[in-house]
Short mmCIF file of C-alpha atoms and ligand atoms in Angstrom, two decimals:
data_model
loop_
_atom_site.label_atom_id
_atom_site.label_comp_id
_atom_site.label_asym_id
_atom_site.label_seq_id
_atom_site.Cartn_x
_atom_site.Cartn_y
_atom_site.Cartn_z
CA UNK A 1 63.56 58.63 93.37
CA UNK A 2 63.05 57.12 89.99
CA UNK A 3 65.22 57.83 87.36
CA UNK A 4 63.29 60.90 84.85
CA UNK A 5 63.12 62.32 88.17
CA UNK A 6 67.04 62.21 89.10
CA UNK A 7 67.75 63.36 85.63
CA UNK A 8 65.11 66.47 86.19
CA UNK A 9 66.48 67.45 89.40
CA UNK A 10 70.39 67.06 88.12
CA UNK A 11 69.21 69.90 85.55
CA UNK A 12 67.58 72.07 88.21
CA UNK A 13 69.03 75.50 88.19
CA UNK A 14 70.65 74.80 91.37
CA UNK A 15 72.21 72.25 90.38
CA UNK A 16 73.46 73.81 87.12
CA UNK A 17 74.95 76.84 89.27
CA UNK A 18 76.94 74.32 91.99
CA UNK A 19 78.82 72.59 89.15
CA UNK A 20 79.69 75.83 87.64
CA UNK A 21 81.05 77.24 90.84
CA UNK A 22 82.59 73.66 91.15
CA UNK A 23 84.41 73.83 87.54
CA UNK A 24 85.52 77.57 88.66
CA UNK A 25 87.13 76.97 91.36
CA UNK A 26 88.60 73.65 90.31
CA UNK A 27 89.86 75.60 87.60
CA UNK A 28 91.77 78.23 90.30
CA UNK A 29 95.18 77.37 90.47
CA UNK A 30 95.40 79.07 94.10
CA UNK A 31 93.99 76.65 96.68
CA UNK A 32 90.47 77.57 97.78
CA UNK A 33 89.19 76.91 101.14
CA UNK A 34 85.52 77.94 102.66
CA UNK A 35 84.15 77.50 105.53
CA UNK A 36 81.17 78.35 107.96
CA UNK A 37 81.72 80.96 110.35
CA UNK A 38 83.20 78.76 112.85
CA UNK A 39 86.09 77.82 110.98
CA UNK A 40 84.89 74.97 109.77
CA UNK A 41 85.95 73.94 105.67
CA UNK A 42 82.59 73.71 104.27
CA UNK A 43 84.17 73.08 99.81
CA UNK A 44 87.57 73.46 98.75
CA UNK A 45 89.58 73.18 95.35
CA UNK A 46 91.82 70.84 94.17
CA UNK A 47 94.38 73.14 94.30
CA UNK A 48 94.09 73.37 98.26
CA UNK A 49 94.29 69.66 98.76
CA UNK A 50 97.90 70.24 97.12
CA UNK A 51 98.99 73.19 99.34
CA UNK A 52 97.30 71.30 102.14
CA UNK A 53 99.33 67.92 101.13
CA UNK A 54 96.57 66.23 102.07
CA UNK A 55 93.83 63.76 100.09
CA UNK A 56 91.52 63.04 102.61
CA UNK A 57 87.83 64.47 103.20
CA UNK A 58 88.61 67.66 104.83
CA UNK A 59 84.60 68.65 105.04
CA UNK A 60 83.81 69.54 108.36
CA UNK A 61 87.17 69.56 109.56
CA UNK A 62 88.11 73.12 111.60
CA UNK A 63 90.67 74.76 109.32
CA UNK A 64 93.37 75.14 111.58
CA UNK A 65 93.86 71.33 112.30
CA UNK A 66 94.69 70.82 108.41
CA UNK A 67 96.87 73.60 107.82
CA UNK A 68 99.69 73.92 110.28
CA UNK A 69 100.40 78.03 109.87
CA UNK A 70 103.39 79.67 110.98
CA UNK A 71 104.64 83.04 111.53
CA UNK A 72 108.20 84.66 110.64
CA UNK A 73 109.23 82.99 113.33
CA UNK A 74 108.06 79.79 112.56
CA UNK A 75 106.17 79.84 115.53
CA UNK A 76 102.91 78.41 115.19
CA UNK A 77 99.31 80.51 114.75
CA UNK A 78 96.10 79.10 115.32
CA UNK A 79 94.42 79.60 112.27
CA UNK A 80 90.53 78.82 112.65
CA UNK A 81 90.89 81.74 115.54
CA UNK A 82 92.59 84.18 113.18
CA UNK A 83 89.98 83.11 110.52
CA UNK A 84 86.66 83.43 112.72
CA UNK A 85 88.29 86.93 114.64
CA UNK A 86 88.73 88.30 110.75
CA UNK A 87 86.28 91.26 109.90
CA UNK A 88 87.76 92.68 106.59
CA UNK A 89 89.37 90.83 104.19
CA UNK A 90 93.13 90.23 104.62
CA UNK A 91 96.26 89.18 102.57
CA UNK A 92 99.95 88.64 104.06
CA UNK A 93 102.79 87.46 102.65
CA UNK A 94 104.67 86.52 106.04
CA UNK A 95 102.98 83.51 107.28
CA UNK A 96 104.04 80.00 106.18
CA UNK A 97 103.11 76.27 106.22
CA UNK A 98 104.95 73.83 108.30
CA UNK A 99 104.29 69.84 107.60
CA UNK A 100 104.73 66.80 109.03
CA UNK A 101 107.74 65.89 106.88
CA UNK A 102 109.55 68.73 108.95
CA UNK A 103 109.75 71.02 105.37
CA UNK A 104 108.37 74.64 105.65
CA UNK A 105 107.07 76.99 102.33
CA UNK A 106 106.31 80.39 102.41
CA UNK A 107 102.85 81.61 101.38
CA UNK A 108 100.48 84.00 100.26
CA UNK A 109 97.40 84.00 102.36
CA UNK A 110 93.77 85.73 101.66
CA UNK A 111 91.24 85.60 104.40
CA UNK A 112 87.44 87.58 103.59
CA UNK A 113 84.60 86.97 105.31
CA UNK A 114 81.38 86.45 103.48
CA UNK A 115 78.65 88.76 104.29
CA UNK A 116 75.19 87.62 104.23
CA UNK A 117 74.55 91.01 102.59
CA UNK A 118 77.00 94.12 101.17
CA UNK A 119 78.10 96.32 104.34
CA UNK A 120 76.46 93.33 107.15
CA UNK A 121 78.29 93.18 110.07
CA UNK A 122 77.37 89.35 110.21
CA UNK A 123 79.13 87.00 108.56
CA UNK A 124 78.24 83.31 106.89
CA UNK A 125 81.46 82.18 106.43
CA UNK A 126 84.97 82.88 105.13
CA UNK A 127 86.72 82.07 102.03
CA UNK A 128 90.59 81.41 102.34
CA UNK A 129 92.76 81.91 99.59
CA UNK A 130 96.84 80.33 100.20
CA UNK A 131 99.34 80.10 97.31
CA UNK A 132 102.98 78.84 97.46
CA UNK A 133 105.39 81.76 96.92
CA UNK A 134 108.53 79.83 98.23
CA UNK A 135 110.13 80.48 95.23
CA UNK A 136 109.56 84.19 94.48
CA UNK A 137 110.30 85.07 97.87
CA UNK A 138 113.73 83.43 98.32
CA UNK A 139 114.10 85.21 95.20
CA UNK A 140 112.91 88.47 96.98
CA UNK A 141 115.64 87.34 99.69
CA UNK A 142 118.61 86.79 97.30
CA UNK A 143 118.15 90.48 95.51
CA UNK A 144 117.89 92.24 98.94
CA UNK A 145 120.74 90.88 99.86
CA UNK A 146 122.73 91.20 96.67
CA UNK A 147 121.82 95.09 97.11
CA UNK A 148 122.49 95.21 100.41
CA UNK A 149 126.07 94.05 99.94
CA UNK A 150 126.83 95.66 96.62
CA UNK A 151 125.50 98.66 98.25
CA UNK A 152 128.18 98.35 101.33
CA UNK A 153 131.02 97.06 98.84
CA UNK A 154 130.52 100.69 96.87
CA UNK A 155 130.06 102.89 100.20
CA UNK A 156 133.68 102.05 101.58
CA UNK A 157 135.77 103.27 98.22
CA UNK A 158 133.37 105.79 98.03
CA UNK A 159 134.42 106.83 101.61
CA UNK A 160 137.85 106.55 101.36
CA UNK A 161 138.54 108.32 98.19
CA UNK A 162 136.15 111.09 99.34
CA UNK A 163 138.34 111.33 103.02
CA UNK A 164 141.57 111.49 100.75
CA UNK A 165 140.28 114.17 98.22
CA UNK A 166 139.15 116.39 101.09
CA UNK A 167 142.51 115.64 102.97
CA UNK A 168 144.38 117.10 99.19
CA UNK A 169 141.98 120.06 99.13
CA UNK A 170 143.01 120.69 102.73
CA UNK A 171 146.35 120.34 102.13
CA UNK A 172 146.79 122.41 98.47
CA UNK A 173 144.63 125.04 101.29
CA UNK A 174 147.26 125.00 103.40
CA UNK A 175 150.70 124.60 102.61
CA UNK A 176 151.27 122.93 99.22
CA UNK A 177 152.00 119.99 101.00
CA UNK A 178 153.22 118.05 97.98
CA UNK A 179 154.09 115.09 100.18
CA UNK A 180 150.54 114.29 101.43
CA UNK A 181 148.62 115.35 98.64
CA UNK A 182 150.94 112.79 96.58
CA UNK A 183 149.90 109.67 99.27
CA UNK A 184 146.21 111.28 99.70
CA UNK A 185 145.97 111.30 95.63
CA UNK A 186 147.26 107.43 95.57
CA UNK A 187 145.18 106.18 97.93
CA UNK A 188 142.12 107.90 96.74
CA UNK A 189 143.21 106.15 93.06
CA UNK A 190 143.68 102.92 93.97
CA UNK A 191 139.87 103.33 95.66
CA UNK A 192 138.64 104.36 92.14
CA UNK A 193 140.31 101.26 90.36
CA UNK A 194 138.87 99.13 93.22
CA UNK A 195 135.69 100.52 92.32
CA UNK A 196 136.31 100.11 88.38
CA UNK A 197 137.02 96.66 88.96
CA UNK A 198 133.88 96.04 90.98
CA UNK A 199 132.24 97.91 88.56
CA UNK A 200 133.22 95.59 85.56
CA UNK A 201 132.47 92.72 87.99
CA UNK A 202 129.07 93.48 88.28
CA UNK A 203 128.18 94.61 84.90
CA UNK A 204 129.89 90.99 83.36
CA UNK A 205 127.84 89.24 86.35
CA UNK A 206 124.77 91.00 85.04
CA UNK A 207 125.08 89.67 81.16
CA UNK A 208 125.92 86.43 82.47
CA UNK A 209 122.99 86.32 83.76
CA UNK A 210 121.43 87.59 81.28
CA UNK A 211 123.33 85.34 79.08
CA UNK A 212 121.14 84.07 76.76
CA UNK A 213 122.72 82.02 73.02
CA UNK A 214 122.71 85.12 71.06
CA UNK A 215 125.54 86.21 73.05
CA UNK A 216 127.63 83.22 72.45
CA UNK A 217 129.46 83.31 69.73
CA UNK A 218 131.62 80.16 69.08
CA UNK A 219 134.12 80.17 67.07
CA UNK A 220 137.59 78.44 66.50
CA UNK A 221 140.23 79.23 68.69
CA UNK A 222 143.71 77.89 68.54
CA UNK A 223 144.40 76.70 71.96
CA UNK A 224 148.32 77.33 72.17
CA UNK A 225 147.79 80.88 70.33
CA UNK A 226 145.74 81.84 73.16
CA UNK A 227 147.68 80.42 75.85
CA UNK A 228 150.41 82.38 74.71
CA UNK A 229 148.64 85.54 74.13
CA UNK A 230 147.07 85.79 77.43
CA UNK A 231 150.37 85.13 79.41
CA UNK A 232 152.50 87.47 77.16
CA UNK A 233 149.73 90.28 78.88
CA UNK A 234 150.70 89.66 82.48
CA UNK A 235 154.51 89.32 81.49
CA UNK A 236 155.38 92.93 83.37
CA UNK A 237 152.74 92.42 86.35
CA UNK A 238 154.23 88.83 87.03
CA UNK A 239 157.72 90.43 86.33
CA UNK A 240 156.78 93.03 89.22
CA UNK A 241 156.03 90.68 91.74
CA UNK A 242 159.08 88.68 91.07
CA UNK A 243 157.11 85.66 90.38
CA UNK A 244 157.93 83.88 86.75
CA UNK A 245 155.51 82.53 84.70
CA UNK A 246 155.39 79.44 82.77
CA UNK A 247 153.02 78.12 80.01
CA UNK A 248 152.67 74.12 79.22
CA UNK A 249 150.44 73.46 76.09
CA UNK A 250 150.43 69.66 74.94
CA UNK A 251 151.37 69.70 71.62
CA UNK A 252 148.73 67.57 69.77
CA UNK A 253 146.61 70.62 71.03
CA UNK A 254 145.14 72.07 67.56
CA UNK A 255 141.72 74.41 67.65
CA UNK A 256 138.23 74.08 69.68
CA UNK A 257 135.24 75.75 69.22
CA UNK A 258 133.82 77.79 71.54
CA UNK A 259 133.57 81.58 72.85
CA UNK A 260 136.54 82.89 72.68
CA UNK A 261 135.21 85.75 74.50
CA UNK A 262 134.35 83.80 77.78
CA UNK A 263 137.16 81.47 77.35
CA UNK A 264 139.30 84.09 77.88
CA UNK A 265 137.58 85.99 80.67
CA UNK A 266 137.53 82.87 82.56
CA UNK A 267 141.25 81.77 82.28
CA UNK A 268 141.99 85.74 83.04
CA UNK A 269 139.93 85.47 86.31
CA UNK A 270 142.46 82.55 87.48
CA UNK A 271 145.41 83.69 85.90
CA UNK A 272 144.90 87.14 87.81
CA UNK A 273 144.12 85.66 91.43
CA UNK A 274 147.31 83.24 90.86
CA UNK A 275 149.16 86.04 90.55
CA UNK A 276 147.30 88.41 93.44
CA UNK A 277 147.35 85.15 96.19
CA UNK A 278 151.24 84.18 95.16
CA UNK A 279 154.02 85.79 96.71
CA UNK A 280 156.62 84.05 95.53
CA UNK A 281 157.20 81.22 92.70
CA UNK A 282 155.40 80.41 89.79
CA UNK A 283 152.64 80.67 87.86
CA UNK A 284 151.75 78.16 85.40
CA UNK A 285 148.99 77.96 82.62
CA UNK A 286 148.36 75.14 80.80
CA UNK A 287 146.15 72.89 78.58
CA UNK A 288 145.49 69.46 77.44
CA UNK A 289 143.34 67.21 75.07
CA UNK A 290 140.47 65.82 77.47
CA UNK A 291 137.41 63.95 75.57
CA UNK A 292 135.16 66.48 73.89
CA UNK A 293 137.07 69.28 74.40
CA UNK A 294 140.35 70.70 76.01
CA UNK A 295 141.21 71.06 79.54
CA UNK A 296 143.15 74.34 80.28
CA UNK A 297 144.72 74.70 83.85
CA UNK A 298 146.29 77.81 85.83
CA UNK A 299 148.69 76.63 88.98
CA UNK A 300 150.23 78.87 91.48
CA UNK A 301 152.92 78.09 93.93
CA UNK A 302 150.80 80.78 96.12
CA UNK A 303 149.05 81.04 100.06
CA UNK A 304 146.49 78.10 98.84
CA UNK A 305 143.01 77.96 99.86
CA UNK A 306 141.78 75.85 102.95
CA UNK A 307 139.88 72.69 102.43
CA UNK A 308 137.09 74.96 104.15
CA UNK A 309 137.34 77.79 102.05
CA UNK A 310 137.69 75.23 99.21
CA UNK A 311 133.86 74.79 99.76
CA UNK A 312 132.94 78.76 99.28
CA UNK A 313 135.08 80.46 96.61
CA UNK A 314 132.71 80.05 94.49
CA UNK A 315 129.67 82.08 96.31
CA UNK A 316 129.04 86.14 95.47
CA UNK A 317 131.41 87.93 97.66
CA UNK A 318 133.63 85.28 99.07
CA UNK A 319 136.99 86.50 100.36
CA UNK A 320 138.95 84.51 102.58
CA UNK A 321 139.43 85.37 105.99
CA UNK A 322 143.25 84.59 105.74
CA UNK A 323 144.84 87.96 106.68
CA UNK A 324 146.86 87.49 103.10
CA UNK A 325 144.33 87.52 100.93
CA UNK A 326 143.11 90.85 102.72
CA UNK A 327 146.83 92.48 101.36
CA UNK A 328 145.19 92.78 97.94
CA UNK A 329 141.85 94.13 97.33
CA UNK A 330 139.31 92.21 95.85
CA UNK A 331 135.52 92.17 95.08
CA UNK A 332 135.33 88.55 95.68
CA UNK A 333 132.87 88.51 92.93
CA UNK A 334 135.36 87.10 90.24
CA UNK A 335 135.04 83.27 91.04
CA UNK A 336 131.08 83.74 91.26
CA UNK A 337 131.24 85.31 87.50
CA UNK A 338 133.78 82.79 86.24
CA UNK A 339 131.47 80.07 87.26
CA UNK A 340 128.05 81.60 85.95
CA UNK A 341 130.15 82.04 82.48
CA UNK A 342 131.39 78.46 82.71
CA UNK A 343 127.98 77.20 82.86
CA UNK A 344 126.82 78.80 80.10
CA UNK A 345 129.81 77.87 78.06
CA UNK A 346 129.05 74.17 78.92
CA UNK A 347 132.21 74.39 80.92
CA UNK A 348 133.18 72.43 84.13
CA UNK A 349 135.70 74.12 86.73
CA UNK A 350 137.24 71.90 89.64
CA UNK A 351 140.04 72.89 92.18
CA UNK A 352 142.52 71.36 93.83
CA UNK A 353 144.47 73.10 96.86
CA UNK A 354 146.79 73.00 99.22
CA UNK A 355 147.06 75.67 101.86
CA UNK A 356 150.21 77.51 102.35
CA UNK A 357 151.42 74.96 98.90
CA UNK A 358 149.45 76.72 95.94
CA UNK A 359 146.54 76.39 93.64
CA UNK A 360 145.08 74.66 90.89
CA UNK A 361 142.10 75.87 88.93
CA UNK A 362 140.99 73.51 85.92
CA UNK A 363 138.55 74.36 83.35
CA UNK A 364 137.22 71.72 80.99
CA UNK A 365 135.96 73.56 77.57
CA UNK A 366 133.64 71.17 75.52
CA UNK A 367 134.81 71.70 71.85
CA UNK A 368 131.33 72.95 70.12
CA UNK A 369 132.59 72.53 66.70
CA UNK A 370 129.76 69.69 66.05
CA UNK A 371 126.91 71.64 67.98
CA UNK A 372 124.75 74.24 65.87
CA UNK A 373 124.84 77.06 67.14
CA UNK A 374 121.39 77.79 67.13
CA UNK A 375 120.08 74.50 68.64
CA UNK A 376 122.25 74.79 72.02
CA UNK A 377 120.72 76.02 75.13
CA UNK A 378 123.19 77.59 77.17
CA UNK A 379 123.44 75.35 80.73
CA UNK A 380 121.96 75.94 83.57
CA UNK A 381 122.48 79.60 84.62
CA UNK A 382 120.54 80.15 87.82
CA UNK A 383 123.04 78.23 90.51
P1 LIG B 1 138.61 88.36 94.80
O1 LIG B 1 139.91 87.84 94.29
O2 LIG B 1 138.18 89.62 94.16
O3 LIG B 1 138.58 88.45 96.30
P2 LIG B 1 137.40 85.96 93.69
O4 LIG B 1 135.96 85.61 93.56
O5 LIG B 1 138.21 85.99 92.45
O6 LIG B 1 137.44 87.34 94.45
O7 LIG B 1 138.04 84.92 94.68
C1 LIG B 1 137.37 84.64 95.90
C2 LIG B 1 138.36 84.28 96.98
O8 LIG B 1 138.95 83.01 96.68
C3 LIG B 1 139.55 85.22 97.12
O9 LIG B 1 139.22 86.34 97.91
C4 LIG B 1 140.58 84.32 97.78
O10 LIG B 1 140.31 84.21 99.16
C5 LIG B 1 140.29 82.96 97.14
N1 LIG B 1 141.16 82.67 95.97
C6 LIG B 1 140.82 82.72 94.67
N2 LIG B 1 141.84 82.35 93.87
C7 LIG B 1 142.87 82.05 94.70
C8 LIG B 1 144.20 81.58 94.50
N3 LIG B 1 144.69 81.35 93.28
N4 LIG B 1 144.95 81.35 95.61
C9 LIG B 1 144.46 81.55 96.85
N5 LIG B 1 143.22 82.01 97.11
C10 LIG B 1 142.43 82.24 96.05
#
């Protein structure tokens, strides 16, 4: 073929049309597979060759020895048969990819078979359409189960505070019973703070998640002032455990900046679990110059948490399985918050513990005072 000839046929209108469909479905970010009606991948997109992990021709090829599918299981599914044996189109959202690395993603998958003409029972091919959705749906996974337990964390105050209130009724009904209706009225109050604590929980979990830098307000905070202020507030509760408390502020300490808001709600968190997992001793919160910033510290002579449990305090809902922690309630969200408002602070917690010895929870503050305000992205809030 001599050259004016090449050039005439390149501009043919069939030629024209085929790099148009090619720049379309280059441009697709989904991968995009066809094939013949026998399974067999006949053009693909870029995109595919990424899902597929794979840079080698794949004309030609059957489709279900390049794409290793698997089912909820993670048992595998031959995929040219469910291709060729599908009459309508179909999309899922169950099946996954397995490859030879051993690692496994979740996708979205679109089989439709291409009819020679509209409402043919025949079919020319099939055009596959797979997109990684890994990511949303272990997203998907972490809200169900987030509802799922907040939903069984509200049902069993809700229970118990209904069982005590009918037990009053019952009892006012009766006699006047002044005796039960006193312990029935307790109980069902000490369910209602448990679920005004979880309450306040969730709804500081939610803006820290939410947190974005218009919420953080930095200002100066004079580190001994605060020390002092927050342990004068648990004076009587401390006093009513007969525990003492103790506060030990270096005294080249002057003022950092940052939220005094979260600064606070943080060294609360710790001060109030020293005092809930102590039974007898001391409490002790302190603070010292570190580089950048201050390093403030709350130490209990308490039960201590296992190297183990060392490992999960952190996580939503974590309560130990020690039968002493179960004494006092707990949402065993407070740790989980305290950390997601560390992060966004700039803040780094550690913990040191010994069990049956006590505990020590240290927060490092990074003093903002040179940052500006508006330039600072709050850290990394999605762990
Ligand atoms: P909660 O106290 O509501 O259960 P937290 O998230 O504040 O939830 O704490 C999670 C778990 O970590 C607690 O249930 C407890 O087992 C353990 N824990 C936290 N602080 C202490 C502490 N100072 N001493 C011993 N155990 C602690």
């Amino acid at each position: 073929m001599d050259n004016n000839n090449q050039q005439a046929q390149n501009r043919s209108p069939i030629n024209l049309e085929e790099a148009q469909l090619n720049t379309l479905i280059n441009s697709i970010t989904d991968g995009v597979i066809a094939t013949d009606k026998n399974g067999n991948i006949i053009m693909y997109n870029g995109a595919a060759l990424n899902v597929l992990d794979q840079n080698t021709e794949l004309k030609g090829v059957p489709i279900g020895t390049c794409l290793r599918l698997l089912d909820k299981a993670n048992q595998p599914i031959d995929l040219t048969r469910l291709v060729v044996e599908t009459k309508t189109q179909t999309i899922s959202r169950d099946y996954k990819l397995g490859y030879a690395d051993g690692s496994i993603i979740n996708i979205y998958l679109s089989i439709a078979p291409v009819k020679p003409k509209f409402g043919s029972n025949e079919k020319d091919g099939f055009v596959i359409l797979v997109r990684d959705i890994t990511r949303e749906k272990s997203l998907e996974e972490e809200r169900d189960e987030f509802i799922s337990v907040v939903s069984h964390e509200l049902r069993t105050p809700v229970t118990i505070a209904e069982g005590n209130l009918s037990n009053i009724i019952l009892a006012l009904e009766r006699s006047g019973d002044i005796h039960s209706v006193n312990n029935a009225v307790h109980q069902a109050h000490d369910q209602i703070l448990f679920l005004a604590s979880l309450i306040n929980d969730l709804s500081t979990l939610s803006r820290a998640e939410n947190g974005t830098i218009q919420n953080l307000n930095y200002v100066s905070i004079n580190v001994a002032q605060l020390i002092h202020t927050i342990a004068q507030n648990y004076v009587q509760e401390v006093q009513k455990k007969g525990l003492s408390m103790q506060t030990e502020v270096d005294p080249s300490l002057e003022v950092i900046h940052n939220s005094s808001l979260y600064v606070r709600e943080i060294l609360q968190n710790f001060i109030t679990n020293a005092i809930k997992y102590t039974e007898h001793g001391v409490v002790t919160v302190g603070a010292r110059p570190a580089q950048g910033g201050v390093e403030f510290r709350v130490s209990d002579t308490g039960i201590g948490i296992s190297e183990h449990d060392q490992k999960e305090v952190f996580d939503k809902f974590f309560r130990s399985e020690d039968y002493r922690t179960k004494k006092s309630s707990g949402t065993g969200l407070g740790l989980y918050v305290t950390q997601k408002l560390a992060h966004l602070i700039g803040a780094e917690i550690s913990l040191e513990s010994t069990l049956n010895k006590g505990s020590t929870f240290k927060i490092f503050i990074p003093d903002m005072s040179n940052a500006k305000q508006e330039s600072i992205e709050p850290a990394d809030n999605t762990k």
